[in-house]
XYZ file of C-alpha atoms in Angstrom:
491
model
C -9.531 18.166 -65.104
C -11.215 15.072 -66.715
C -13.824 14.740 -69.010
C -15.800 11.534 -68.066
C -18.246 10.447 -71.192
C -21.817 8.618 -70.537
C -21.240 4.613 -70.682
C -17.559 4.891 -70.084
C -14.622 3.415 -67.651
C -11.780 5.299 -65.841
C -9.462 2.906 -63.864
C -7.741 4.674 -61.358
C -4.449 3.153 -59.949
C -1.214 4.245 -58.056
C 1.750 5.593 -59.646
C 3.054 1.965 -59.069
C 0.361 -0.023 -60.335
C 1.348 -2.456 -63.102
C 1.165 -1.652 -66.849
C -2.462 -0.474 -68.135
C -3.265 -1.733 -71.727
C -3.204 1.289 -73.808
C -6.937 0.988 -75.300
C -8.180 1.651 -71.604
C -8.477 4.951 -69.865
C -6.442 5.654 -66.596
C -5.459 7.946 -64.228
C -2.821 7.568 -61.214
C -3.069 9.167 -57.754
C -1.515 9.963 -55.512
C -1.155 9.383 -52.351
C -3.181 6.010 -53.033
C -5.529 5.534 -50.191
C -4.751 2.166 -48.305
C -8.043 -0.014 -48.310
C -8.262 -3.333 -46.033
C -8.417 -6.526 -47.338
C -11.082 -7.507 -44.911
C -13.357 -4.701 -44.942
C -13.079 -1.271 -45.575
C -15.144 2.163 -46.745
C -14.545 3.950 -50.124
C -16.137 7.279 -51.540
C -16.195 9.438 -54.167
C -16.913 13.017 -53.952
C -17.292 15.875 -56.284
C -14.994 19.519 -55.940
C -16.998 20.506 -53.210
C -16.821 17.350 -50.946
C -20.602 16.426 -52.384
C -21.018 12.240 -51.884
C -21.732 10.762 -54.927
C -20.840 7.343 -54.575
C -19.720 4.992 -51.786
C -18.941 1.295 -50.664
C -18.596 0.017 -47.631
C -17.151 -3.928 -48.373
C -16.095 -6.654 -46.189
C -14.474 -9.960 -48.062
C -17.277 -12.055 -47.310
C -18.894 -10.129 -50.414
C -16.810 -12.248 -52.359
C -19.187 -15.421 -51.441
C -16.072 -17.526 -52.201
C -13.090 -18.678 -49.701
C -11.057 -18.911 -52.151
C -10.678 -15.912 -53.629
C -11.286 -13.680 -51.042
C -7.497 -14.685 -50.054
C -6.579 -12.135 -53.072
C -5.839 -11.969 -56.811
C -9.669 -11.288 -57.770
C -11.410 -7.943 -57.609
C -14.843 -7.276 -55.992
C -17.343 -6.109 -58.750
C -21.123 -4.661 -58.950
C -23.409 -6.761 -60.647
C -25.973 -4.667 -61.615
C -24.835 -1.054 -62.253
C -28.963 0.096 -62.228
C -29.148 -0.392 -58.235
C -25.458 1.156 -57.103
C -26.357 0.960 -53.527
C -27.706 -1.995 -52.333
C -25.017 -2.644 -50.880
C -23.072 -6.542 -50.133
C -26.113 -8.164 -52.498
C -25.220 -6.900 -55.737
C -20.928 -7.571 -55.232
C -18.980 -10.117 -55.992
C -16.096 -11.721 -57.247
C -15.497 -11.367 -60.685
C -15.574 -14.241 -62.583
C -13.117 -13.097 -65.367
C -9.973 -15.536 -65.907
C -7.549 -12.502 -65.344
C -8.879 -11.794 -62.006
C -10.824 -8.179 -62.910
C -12.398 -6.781 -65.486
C -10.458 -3.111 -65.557
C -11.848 -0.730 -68.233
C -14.607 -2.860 -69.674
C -17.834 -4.262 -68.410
C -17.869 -6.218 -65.319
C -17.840 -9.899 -65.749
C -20.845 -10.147 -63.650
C -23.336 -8.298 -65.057
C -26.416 -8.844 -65.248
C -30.084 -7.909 -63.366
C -30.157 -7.646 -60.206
C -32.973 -5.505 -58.579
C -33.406 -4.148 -55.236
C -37.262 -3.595 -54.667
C -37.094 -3.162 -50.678
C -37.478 -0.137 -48.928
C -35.185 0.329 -45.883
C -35.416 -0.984 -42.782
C -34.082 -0.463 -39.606
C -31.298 -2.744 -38.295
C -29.717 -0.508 -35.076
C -30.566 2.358 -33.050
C -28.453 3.776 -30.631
C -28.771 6.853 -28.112
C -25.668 8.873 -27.780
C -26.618 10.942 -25.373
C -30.083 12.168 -23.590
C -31.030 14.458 -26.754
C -29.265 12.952 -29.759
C -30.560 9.175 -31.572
C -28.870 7.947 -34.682
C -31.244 5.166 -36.425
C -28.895 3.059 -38.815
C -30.669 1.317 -41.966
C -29.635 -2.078 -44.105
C -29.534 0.547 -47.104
C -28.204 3.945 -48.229
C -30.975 6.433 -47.571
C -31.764 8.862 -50.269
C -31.068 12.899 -49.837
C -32.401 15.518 -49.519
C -35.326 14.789 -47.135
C -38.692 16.373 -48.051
C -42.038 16.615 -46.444
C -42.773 12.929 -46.994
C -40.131 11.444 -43.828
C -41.903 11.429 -40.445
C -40.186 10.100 -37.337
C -41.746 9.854 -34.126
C -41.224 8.240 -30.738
C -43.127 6.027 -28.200
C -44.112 7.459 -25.326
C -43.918 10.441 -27.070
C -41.095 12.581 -27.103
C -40.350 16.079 -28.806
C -38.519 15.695 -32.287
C -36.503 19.190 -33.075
C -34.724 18.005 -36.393
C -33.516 14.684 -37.782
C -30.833 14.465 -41.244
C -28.854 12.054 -42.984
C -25.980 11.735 -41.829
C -22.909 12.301 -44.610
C -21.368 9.231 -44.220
C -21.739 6.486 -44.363
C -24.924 7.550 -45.187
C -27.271 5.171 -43.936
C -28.071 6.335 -40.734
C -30.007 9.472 -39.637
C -29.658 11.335 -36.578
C -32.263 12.837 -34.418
C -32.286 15.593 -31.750
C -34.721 16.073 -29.387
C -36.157 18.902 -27.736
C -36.365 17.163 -24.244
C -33.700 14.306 -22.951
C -34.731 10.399 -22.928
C -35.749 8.951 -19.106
C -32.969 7.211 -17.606
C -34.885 2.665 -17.799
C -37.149 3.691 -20.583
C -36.965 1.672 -23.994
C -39.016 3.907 -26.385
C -39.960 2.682 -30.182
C -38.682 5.195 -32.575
C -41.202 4.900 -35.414
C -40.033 6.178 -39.272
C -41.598 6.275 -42.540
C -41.544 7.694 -45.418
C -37.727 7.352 -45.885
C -36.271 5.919 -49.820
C -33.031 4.552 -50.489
C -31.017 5.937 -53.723
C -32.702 3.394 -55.304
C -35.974 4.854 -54.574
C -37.262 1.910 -53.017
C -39.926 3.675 -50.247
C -43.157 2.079 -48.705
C -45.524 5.523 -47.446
C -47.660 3.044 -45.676
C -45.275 0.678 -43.894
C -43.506 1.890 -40.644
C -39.787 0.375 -39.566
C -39.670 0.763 -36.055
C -37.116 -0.663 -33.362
C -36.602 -0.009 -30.177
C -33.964 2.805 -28.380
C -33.167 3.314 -24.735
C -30.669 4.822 -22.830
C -26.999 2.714 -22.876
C -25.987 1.574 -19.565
C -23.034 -0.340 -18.177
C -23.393 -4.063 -18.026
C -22.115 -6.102 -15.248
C -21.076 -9.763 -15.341
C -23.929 -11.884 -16.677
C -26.343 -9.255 -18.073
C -25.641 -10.236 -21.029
C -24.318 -14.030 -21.368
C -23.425 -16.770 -24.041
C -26.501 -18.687 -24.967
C -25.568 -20.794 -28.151
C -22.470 -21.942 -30.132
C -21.533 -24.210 -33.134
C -18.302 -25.078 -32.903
C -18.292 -28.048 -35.543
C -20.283 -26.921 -38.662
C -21.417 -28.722 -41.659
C -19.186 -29.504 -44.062
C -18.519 -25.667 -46.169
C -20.605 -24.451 -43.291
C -19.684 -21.308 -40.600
C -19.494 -21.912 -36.939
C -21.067 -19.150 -34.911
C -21.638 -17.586 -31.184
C -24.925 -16.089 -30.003
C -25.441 -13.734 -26.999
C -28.273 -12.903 -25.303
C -29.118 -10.212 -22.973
C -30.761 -11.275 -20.215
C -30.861 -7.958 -18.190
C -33.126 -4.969 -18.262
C -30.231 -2.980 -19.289
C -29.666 -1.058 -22.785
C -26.063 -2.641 -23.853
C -23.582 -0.943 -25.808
C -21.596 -3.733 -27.776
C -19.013 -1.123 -29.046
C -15.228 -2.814 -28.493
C -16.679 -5.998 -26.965
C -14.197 -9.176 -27.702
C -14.800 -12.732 -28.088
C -12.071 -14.889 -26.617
C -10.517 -18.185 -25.594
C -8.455 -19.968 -23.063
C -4.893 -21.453 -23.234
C -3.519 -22.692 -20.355
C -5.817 -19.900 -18.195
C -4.224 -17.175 -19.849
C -7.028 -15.474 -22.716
C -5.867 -15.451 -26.380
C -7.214 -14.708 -29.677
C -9.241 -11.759 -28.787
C -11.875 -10.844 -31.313
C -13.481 -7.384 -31.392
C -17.219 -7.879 -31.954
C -17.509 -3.971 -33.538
C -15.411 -1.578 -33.793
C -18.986 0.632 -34.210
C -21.721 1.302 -31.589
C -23.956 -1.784 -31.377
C -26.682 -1.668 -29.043
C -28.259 -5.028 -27.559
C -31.428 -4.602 -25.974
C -33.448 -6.545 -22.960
C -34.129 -9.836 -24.203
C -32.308 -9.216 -27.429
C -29.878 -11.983 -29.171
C -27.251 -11.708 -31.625
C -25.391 -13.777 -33.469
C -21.140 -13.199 -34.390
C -20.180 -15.222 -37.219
C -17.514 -14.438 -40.322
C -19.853 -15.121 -43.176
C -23.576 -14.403 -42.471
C -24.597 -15.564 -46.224
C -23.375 -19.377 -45.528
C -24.827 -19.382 -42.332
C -28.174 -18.697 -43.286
C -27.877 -20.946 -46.473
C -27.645 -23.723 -43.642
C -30.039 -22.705 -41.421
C -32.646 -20.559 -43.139
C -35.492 -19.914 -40.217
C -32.542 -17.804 -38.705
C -32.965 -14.339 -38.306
C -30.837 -12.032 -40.607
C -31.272 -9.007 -38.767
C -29.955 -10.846 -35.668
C -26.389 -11.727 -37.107
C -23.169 -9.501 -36.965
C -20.527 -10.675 -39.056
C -17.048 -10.236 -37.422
C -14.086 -10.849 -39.338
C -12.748 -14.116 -37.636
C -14.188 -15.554 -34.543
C -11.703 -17.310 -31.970
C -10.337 -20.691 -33.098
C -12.581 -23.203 -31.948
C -12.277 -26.787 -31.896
C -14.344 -29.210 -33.514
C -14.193 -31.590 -30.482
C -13.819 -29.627 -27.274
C -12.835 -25.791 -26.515
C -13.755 -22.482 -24.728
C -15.407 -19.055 -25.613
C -14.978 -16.391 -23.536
C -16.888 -12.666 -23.479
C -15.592 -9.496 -22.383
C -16.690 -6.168 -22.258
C -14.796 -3.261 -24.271
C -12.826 -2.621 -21.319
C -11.431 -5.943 -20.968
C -14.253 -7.510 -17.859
C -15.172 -11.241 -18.691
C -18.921 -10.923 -18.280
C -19.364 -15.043 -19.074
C -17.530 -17.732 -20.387
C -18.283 -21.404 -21.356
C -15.710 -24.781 -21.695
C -17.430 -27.214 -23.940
C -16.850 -30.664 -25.415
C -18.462 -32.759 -28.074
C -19.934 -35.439 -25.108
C -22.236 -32.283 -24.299
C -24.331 -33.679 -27.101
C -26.686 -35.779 -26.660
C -25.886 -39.175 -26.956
C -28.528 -40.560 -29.585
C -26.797 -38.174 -31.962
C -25.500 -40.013 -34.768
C -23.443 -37.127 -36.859
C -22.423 -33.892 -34.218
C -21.414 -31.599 -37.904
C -23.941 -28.696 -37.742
C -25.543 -29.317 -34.570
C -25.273 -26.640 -32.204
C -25.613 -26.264 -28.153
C -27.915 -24.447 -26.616
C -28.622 -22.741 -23.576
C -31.459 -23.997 -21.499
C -32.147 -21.699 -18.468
C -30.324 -17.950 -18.971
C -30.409 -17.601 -15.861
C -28.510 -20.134 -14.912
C -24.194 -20.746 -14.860
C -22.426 -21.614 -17.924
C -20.311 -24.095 -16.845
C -23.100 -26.033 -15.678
C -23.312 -29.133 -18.276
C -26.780 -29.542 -17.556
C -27.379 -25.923 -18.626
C -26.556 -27.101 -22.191
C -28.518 -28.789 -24.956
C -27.812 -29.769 -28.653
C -30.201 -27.945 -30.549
C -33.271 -29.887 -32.249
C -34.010 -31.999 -35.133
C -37.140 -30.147 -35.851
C -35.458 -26.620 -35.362
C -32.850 -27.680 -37.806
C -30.548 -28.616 -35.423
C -29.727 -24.504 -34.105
C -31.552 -21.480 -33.743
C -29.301 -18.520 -34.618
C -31.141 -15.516 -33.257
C -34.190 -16.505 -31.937
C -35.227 -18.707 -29.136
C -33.778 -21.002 -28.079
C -35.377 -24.865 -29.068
C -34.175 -25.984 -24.972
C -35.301 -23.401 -23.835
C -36.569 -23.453 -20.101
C -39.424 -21.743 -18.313
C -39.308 -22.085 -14.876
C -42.362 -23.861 -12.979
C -43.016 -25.472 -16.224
C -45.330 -28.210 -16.603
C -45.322 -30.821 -19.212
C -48.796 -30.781 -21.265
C -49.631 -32.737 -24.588
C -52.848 -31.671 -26.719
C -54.287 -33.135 -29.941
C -56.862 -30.967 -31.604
C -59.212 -31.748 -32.797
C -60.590 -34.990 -31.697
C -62.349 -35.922 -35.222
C -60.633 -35.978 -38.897
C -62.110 -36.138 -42.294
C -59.358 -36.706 -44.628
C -61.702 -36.635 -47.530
C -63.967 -33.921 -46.521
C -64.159 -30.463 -47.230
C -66.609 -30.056 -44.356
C -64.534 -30.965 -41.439
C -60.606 -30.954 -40.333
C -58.433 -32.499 -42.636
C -56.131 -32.803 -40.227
C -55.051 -33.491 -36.545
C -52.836 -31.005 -35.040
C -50.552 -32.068 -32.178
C -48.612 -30.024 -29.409
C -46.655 -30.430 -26.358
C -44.583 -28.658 -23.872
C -42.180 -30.848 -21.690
C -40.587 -29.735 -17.986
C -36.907 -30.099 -19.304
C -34.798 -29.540 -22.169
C -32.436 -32.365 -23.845
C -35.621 -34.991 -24.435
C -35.803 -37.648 -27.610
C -39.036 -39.151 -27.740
C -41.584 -40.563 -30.803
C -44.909 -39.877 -31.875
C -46.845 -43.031 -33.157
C -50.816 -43.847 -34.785
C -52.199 -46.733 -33.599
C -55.688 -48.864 -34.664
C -58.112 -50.034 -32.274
C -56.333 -53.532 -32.671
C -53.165 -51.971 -31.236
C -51.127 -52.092 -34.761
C -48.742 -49.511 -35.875
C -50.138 -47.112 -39.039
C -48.094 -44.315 -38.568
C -45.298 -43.196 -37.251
C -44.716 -39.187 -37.278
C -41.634 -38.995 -35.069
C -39.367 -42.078 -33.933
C -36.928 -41.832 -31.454
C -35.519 -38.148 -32.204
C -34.273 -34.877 -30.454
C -37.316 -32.867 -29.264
C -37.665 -29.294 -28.330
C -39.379 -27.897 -25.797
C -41.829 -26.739 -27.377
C -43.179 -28.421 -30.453
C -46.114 -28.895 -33.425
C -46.752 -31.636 -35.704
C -49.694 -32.769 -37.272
C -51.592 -35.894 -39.044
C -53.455 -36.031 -41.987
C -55.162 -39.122 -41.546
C -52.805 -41.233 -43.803
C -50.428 -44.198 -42.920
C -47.121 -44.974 -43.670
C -47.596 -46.209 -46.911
C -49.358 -42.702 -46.993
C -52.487 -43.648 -47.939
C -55.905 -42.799 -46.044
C -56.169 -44.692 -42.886
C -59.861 -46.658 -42.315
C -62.186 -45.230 -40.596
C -62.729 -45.849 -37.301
C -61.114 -44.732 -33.838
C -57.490 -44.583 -33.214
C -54.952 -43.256 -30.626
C -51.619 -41.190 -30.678
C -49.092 -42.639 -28.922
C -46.357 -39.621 -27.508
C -43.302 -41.496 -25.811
C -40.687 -39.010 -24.125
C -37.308 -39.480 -22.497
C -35.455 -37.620 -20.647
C -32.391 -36.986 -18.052
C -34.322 -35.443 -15.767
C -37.589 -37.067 -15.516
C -36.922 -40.454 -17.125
C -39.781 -41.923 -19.437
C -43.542 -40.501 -19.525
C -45.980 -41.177 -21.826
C -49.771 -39.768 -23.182
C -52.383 -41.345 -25.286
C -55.131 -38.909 -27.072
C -57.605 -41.020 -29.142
C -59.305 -39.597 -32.138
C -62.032 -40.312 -34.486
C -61.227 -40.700 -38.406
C -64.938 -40.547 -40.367
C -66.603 -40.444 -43.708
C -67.131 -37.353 -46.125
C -71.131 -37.787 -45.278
């Protein structure tokens, strides 16, 4: 028996733990449960095995490389919002390492205002769904939680499930259809935080898992030299029709054709679903720092990829039970070649359907994508029986009107990945105004605009004038289009 007050500390410690100052209160147990450095889960119950509390860490919370190699403990920031999980943690900033028995060096506000959503779903059998959240979900459930399926499907019960406590299981009268991907629809549902939205619905997909065979799902983009204080990283993609089941899946490498440095993706079941990418990397927070159109909600962190070298090396990826289902050699003359600095550039897979250690098959990433595209599509991507098309719309621009366009908007869609080209203005007289792209790495697909202004960036005369679009590329060597357009007066 212990008497807890309101506002107050208990450190708890082993029986071997070093000397507690005697001004702060302390208790020993034992056994001491073992916790991983890396990543582990922690709760506290009452008497009666009733959660109260619990943290599930990994020691990229600490956002710093240095001290996540030990000495410094991992503290909550803002004691108002105890679940919301790795955004309110981190290392403490006290010189001693901790702050043991006294309020955390880090305090201070930090609110969580966002309801839950929905990060994985994953059928474990015909009858039985568990739905897994970004947050702690609040208990008990009441009348306001509704979960429902598309095509519809007979609910009998759903519930929280104890722990970790973020996911809720769902049986169902009748079985799921063998090649069906339903949307499992919820709303209604709060965190402990009570952050809920009543008219918002989270809703991802769910299917049936079934075994993947070589190349269903495949590599399909990998930075191997980062930015300076930047994370590599290795996105999948599956390309089947299948439901995949990521649970036990490895990342790997060659030496001398034998496989080393095997990497489990998740210990956990991970679904990845038709069309569906994901990105493994060992500190999600960095990565999107340096490239932040990436999706969050598409990257698993893993705690340590295989080593990979900054000029050439291999990345291999096999199923739980030890099957390479694709692997990829690749070396920094893969880039292309009017790259002036490589750091942070990734490459990209152009046709998913085609081999990976085709060279062709491989792209660095564009300049107007940032350079990668970490769970979403990829900037080389290819569509086959594509044709190359460049449109300006629309054909007249009043800069200084409120009555027309203020601007020109420009798009184009080339055959072939891997293309640099330029976008130039023109006068009548054939002199260069403006210049809106010059001689960089293009993707695919892509969108600029004018605004009627030169490169000293003031408005242009009026009058006619014609963008200039210049492309090359390995495949198709140079081709060029010419759109002319009309700049006028704010009548």
């Amino acid at each position: 028996d212990y008497l807890l007050l309101p506002a107050n500390y208990l450190v708890l410690h082993p029986d071997a733990a070093a000397t507690i100052p005697d001004d702060t209160d302390h208790l020993s147990l034992s056994p001491w449960p073992a916790l991983n450095n890396t990543g582990d889960f922690i709760s506290l119950a009452d008497s009666s095995h009733r959660l109260i509390h619990f943290v599930s860490y990994t020691d990229n919370w600490y956002r710093s490389g240095l001290k996540q190699h030990g000495g410094w403990s991992l503290e909550m920031i803002d004691l108002n919002y105890p679940c919301s999980g790795a955004e309110n943690w981190v290392a403490s900033e006290s010189t001693s390492g901790g702050s043991p028995g006294r309020a955390n060096s880090v305090a201070m506000d930090n609110p969580d205002l966002t309801p839950p959503v929905i990060i994985n779903t994953i059928a474990e059998t015909a009858k039985r769904i568990v739905v897994c959240f970004d947050q702690a979900l609040d208990e008990p459930l009441g009348t306001t939680q509704t979960v429902t399926l598309d095509p519809v499907v007979r609910i009998d019960t759903f519930f929280i499930n104890s722990s970790p406590g973020s996911c809720l299981t769902i049986l169902l009268h009748e079985g799921l259809k063998a090649e069906t991907i339903y949307q499992v629809n919820t709303t209604g549902f709060a965190d402990c935080n009570q952050n809920i939205s009543l008219d918002k619905i989270s809703s991802a997909p769910v299917g049936l898992v079934q075994q993947a065979d070589s190349n269903d799902v495949v590599l399909n983009e990998v930075l191997f030299n980062p930015r300076p204080f930047g994370e590599k990283f290795v996105e999948i993609f599956n390309r089947s029709l299948k439901v995949v089941n990521l649970k036990n899946w490895k990342l790997a490498r060659w030496q001398n054709q034998t496989l080393v440095d095997f990497t489990v993706i998740t210990d956990l079941p991970r679904t990845l679903y038709p069309g569906e990418y994901l990105v493994l990397t060992e500190d999600k927070t960095t990565l999107l720092g340096h490239y932040p159109s990436g999706d969050p909600f598409s990257i698993l962190e893993v705690d340590k990829l295989p080593s990979m070298g900054e000029k050439q090396g291999s990345v291999v990826l096999l199923t739980a039970d030890g099957q390479i289902t694709d692997a990829m050699n690749y070396h920094q003359n893969m880039h292309h070649p009017l790259l002036f600095d490589q750091n942070g550039v990734s490459l990209e897979r152009a046709d998913p359907d085609g081999a990976s250690d085709n060279l062709h098959n491989w792209f660095s990433g564009s300049e107007s994508n940032g350079y990668a595209s970490p769970g979403f599509k990829n900037s080389q991507f290819i569509m086959v029986n594509h044709r190359a098309t460049f449109n300006l719309d629309p054909g007249i621009i009043s800069p200084t009107s409120s009555r027309f366009p203020s601007y020109a908007t420009i798009t184009f869609s080339l055959e072939a990945p891997g293309n640099s080209g330029s976008i130039m203005v023109f006068n009548r007289q054939g002199y260069l105004v403006k210049t809106i792209v010059n001689n960089s790495l293009l993707p695919r697909e892509g969108l600029y605009r004018w605004d009627g202004t030169g490169d000293n960036l003031k408005p242009v005369p009026i009058g006619q004038y014609i963008i200039y679009f210049r492309v090359s590329g390995k495949s198709f060597g140079t081709q060029s289009w010419k759109k002319t357009i009309a700049v006028i007066p704010d009548f």
